[in-house]
mmCIF file of C-alpha atoms in Angstrom:
data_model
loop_
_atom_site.group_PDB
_atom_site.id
_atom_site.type_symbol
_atom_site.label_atom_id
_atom_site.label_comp_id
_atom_site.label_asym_id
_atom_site.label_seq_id
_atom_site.Cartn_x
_atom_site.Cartn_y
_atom_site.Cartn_z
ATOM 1 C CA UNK A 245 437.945 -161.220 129.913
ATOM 2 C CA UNK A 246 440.272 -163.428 131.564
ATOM 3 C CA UNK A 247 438.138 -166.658 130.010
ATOM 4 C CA UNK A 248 438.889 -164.939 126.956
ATOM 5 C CA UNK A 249 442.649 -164.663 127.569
ATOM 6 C CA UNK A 250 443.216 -168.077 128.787
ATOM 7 C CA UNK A 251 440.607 -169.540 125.811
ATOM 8 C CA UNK A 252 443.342 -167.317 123.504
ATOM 9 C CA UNK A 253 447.135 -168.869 125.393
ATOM 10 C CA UNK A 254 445.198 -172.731 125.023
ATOM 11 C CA UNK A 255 444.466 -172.012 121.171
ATOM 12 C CA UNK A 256 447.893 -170.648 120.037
ATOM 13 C CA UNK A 257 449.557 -173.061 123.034
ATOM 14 C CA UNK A 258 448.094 -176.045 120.776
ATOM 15 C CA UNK A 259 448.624 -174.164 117.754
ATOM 16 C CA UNK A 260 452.530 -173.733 118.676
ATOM 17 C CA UNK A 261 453.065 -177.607 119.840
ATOM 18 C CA UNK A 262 451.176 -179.094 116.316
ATOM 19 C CA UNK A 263 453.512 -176.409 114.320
ATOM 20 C CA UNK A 264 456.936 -177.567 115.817
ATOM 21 C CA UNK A 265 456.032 -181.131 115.981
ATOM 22 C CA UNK A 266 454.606 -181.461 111.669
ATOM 23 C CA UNK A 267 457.628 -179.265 111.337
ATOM 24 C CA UNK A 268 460.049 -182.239 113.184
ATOM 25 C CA UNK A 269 458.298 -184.793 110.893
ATOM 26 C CA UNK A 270 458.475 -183.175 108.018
ATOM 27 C CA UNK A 271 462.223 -183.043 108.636
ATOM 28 C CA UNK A 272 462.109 -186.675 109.667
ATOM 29 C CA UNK A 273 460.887 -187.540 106.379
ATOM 30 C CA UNK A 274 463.301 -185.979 104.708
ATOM 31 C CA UNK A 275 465.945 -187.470 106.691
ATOM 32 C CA UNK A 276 464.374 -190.880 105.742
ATOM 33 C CA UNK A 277 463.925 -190.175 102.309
ATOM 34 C CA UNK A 278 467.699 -188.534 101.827
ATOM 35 C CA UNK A 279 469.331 -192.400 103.495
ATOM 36 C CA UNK A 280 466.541 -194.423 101.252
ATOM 37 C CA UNK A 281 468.993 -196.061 98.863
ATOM 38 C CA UNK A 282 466.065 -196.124 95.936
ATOM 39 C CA UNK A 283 464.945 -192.684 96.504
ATOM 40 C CA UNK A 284 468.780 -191.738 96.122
ATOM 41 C CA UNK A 285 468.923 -193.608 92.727
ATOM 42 C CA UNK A 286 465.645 -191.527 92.073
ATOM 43 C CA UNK A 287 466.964 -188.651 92.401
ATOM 44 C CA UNK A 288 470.574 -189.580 90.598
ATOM 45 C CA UNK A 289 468.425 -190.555 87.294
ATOM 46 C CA UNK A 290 466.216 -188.006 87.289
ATOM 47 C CA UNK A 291 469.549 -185.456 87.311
ATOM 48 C CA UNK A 292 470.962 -187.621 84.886
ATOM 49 C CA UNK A 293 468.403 -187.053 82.927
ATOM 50 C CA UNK A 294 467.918 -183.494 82.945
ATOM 51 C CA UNK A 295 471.859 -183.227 82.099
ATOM 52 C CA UNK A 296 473.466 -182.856 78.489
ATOM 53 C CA UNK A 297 475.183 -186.698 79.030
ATOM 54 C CA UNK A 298 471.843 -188.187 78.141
ATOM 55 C CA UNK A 299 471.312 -186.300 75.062
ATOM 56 C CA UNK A 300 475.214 -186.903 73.848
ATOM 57 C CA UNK A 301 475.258 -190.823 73.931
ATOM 58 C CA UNK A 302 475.084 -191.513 70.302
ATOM 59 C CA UNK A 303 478.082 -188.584 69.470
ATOM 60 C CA UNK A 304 479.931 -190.398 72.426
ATOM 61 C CA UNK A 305 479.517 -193.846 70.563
ATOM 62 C CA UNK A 306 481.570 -193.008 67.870
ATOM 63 C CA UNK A 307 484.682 -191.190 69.301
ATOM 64 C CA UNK A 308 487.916 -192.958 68.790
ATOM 65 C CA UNK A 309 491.063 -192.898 69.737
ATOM 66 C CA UNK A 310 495.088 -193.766 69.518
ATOM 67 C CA UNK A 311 495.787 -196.224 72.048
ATOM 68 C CA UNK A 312 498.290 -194.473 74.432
ATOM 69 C CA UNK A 313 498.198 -196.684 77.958
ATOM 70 C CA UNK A 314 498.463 -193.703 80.612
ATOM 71 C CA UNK A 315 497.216 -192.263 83.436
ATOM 72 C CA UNK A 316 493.974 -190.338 83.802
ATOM 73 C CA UNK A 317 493.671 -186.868 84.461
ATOM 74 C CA UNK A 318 493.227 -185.283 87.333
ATOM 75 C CA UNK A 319 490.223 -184.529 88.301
ATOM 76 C CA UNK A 320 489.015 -187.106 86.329
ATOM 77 C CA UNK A 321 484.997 -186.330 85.534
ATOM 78 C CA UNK A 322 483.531 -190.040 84.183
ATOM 79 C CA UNK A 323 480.448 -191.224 81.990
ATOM 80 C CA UNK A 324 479.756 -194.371 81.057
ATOM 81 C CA UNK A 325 478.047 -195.472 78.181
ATOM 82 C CA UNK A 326 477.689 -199.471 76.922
ATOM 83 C CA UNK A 327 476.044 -201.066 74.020
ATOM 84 C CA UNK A 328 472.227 -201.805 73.822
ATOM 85 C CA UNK A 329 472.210 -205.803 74.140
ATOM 86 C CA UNK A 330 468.489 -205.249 73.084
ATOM 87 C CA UNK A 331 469.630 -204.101 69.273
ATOM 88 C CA UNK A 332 468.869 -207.276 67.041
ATOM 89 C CA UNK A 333 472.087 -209.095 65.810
ATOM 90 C CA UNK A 334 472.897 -207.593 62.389
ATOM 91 C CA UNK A 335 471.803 -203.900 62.866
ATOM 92 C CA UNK A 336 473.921 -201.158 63.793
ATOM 93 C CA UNK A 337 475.429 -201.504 67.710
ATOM 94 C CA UNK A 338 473.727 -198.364 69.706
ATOM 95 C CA UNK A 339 475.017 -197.960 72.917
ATOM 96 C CA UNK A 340 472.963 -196.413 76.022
ATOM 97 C CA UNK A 341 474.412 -194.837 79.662
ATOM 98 C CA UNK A 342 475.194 -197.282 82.219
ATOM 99 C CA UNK A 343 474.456 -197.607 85.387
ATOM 100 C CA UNK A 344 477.440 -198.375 86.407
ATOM 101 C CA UNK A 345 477.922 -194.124 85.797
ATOM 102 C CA UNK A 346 475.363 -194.082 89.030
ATOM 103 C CA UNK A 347 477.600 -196.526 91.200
ATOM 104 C CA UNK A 348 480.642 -194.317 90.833
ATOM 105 C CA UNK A 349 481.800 -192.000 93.882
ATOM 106 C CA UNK A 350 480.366 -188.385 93.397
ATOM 107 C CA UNK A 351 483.639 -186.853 93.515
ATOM 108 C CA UNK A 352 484.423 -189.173 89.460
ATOM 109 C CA UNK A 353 480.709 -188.154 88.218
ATOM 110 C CA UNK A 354 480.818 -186.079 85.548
ATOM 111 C CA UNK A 355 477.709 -183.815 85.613
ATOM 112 C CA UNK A 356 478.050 -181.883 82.375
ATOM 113 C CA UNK A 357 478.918 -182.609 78.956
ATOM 114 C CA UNK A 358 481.803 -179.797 79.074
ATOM 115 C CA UNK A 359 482.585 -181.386 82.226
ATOM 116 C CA UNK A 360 483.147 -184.786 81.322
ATOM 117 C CA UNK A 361 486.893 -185.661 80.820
ATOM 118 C CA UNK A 362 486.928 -189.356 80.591
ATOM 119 C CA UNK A 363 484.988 -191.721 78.772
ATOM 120 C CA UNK A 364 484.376 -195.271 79.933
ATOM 121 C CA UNK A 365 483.084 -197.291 76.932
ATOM 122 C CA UNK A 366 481.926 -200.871 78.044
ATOM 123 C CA UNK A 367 481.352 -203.654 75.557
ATOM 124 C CA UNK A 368 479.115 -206.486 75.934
ATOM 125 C CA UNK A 369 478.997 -209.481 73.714
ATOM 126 C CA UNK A 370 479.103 -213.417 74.183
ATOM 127 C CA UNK A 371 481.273 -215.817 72.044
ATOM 128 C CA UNK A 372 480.946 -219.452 71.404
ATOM 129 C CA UNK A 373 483.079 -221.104 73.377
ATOM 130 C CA UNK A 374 482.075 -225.085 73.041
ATOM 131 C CA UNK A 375 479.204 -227.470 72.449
ATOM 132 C CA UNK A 376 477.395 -230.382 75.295
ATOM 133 C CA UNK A 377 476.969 -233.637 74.707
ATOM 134 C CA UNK A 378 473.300 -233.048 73.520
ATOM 135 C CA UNK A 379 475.028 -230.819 70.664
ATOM 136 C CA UNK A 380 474.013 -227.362 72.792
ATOM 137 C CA UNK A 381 475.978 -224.146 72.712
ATOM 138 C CA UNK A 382 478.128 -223.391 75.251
ATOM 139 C CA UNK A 383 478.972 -219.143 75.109
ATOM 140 C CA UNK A 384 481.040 -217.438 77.223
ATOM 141 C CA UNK A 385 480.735 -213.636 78.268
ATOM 142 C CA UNK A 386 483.200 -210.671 77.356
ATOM 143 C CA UNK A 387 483.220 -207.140 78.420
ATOM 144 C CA UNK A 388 485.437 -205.266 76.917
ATOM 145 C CA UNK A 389 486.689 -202.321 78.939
ATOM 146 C CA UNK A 390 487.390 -198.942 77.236
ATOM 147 C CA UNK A 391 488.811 -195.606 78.966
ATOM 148 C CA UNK A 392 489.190 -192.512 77.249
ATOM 149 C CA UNK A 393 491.063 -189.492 77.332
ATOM 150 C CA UNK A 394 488.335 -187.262 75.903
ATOM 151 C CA UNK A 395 490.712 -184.095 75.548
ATOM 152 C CA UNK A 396 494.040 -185.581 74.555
ATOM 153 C CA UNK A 397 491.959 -187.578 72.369
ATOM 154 C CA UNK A 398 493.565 -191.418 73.340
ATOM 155 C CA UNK A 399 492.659 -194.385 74.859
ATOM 156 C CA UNK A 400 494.511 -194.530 78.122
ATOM 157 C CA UNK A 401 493.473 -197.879 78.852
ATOM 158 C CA UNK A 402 491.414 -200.946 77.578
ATOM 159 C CA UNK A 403 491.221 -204.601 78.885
ATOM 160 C CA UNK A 404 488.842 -207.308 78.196
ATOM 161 C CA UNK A 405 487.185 -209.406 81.234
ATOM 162 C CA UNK A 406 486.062 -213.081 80.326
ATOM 163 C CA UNK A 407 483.641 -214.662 82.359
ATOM 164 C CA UNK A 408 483.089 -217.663 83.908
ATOM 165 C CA UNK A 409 482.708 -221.296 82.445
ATOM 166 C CA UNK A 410 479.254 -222.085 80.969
ATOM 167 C CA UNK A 411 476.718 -223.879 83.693
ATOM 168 C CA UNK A 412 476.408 -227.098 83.017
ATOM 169 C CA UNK A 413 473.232 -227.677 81.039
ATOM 170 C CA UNK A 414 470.029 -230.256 81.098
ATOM 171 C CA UNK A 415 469.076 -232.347 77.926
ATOM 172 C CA UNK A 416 466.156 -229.836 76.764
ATOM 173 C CA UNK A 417 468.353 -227.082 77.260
ATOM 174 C CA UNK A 418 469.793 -225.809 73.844
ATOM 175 C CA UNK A 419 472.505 -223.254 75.164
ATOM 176 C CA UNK A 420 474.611 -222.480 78.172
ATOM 177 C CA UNK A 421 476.219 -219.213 79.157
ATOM 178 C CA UNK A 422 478.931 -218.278 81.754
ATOM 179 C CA UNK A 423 478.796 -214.390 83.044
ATOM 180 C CA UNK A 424 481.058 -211.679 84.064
ATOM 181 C CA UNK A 425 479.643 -210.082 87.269
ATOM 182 C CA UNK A 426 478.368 -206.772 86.576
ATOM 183 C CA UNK A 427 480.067 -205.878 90.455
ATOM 184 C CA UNK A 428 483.694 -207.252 88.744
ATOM 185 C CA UNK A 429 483.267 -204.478 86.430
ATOM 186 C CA UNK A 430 482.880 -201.384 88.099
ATOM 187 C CA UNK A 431 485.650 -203.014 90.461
ATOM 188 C CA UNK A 432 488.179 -203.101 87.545
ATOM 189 C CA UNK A 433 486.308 -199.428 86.620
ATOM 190 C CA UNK A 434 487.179 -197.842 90.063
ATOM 191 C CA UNK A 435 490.912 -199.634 90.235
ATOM 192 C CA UNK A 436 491.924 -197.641 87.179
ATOM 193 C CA UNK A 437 491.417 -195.112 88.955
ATOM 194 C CA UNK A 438 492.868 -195.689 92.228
ATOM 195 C CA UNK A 439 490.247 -197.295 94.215
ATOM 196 C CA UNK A 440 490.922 -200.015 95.680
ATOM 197 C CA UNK A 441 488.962 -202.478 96.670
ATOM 198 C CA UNK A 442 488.112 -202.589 100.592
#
């Protein structure tokens, strides 16, 4: 009998100790997994996703607005949307979410399509801007930046960023750009409204 009894305390002793310690790594895990910066953007997408935003892109596209330079309102709910630089020159411009909208604080993320207050319209397109000396193209980026008032219905701000001077080129090179940073953006984004750069 008392075989049997301390047989019995080993088994649930070992029991107890394998419980509490898969139970502490399990935890651990999660801990990892919640400060993993990729499983983070994971999980941002796949709630992107599964919101209204995604679905809304196309109506978003085509919303205008009065240009009426103000402030934005508060609390100010974001999505971003820019054009699809993959369309083929000549068809109609489709624009797609950015993911810039993942890079904002949590607090400006709109999460909901009767949420979202403000839309941030981004336009990307390059220009000619000269030629080389072995007759190639030199283009030069532009973003233009547009911020929207969704319920007043106006454009509260808009700006255009020009990037840098094309690279120089070689001789079998036909074409040279120069770039706006895609950081430079979401900079002059978060500025608007009233966060500074650190």
């Amino acid at each position: 009998m008392i075989k049997n009894n301390k047989h019995r305390c080993t088994f649930f002793f070992t029991m107890t100790m394998l419980f509490i310690f898969s139970g502490c790594g399990s935890s651990n895990d999660e801990a990892a997994s919640s400060s993993d910066p990729e499983a983070i953007r994971e999980s941002q997408i796949s709630e992107l996703e599964s919101s209204d935003l995604i679905g809304n892109v196309e109506a978003y596209a085509v919303i205008q607005g009065l240009l009426a330079e103000g402030q934005a309102p508060i609390p100010a709910k974001i999505f971003i949307i820019e054009n699809d630089e993959s369309v083929e020159e000549g068809a109609r411009e489709k624009y797609v979410y950015s993911p810039h909208y993942l890079d904002l604080p949590e607090e400006l993320q709109a999460k909901s399509d009767s949420e979202m207050n403000v839309l941030v319209k981004l336009r990307r397109y390059y220009m000619e801007t000269g030629t080389y000396s072995n007759e190639g193209i030199a283009y030069t980026r532009y973003v233009q930046i547009t911020i929207m008032d969704r319920a007043a219905g106006t454009i509260i701000h808009e700006e255009t960023m020009i990037g840098s001077a094309p690279f120089s080129i070689s001789e079998d090179q036909s074409a040279g750009y120069g770039y706006v940073p895609e950081y430079q953006v979401l900079e002059k984004i978060l500025a608007y409204f009233g966060y500074a750069e650190e």
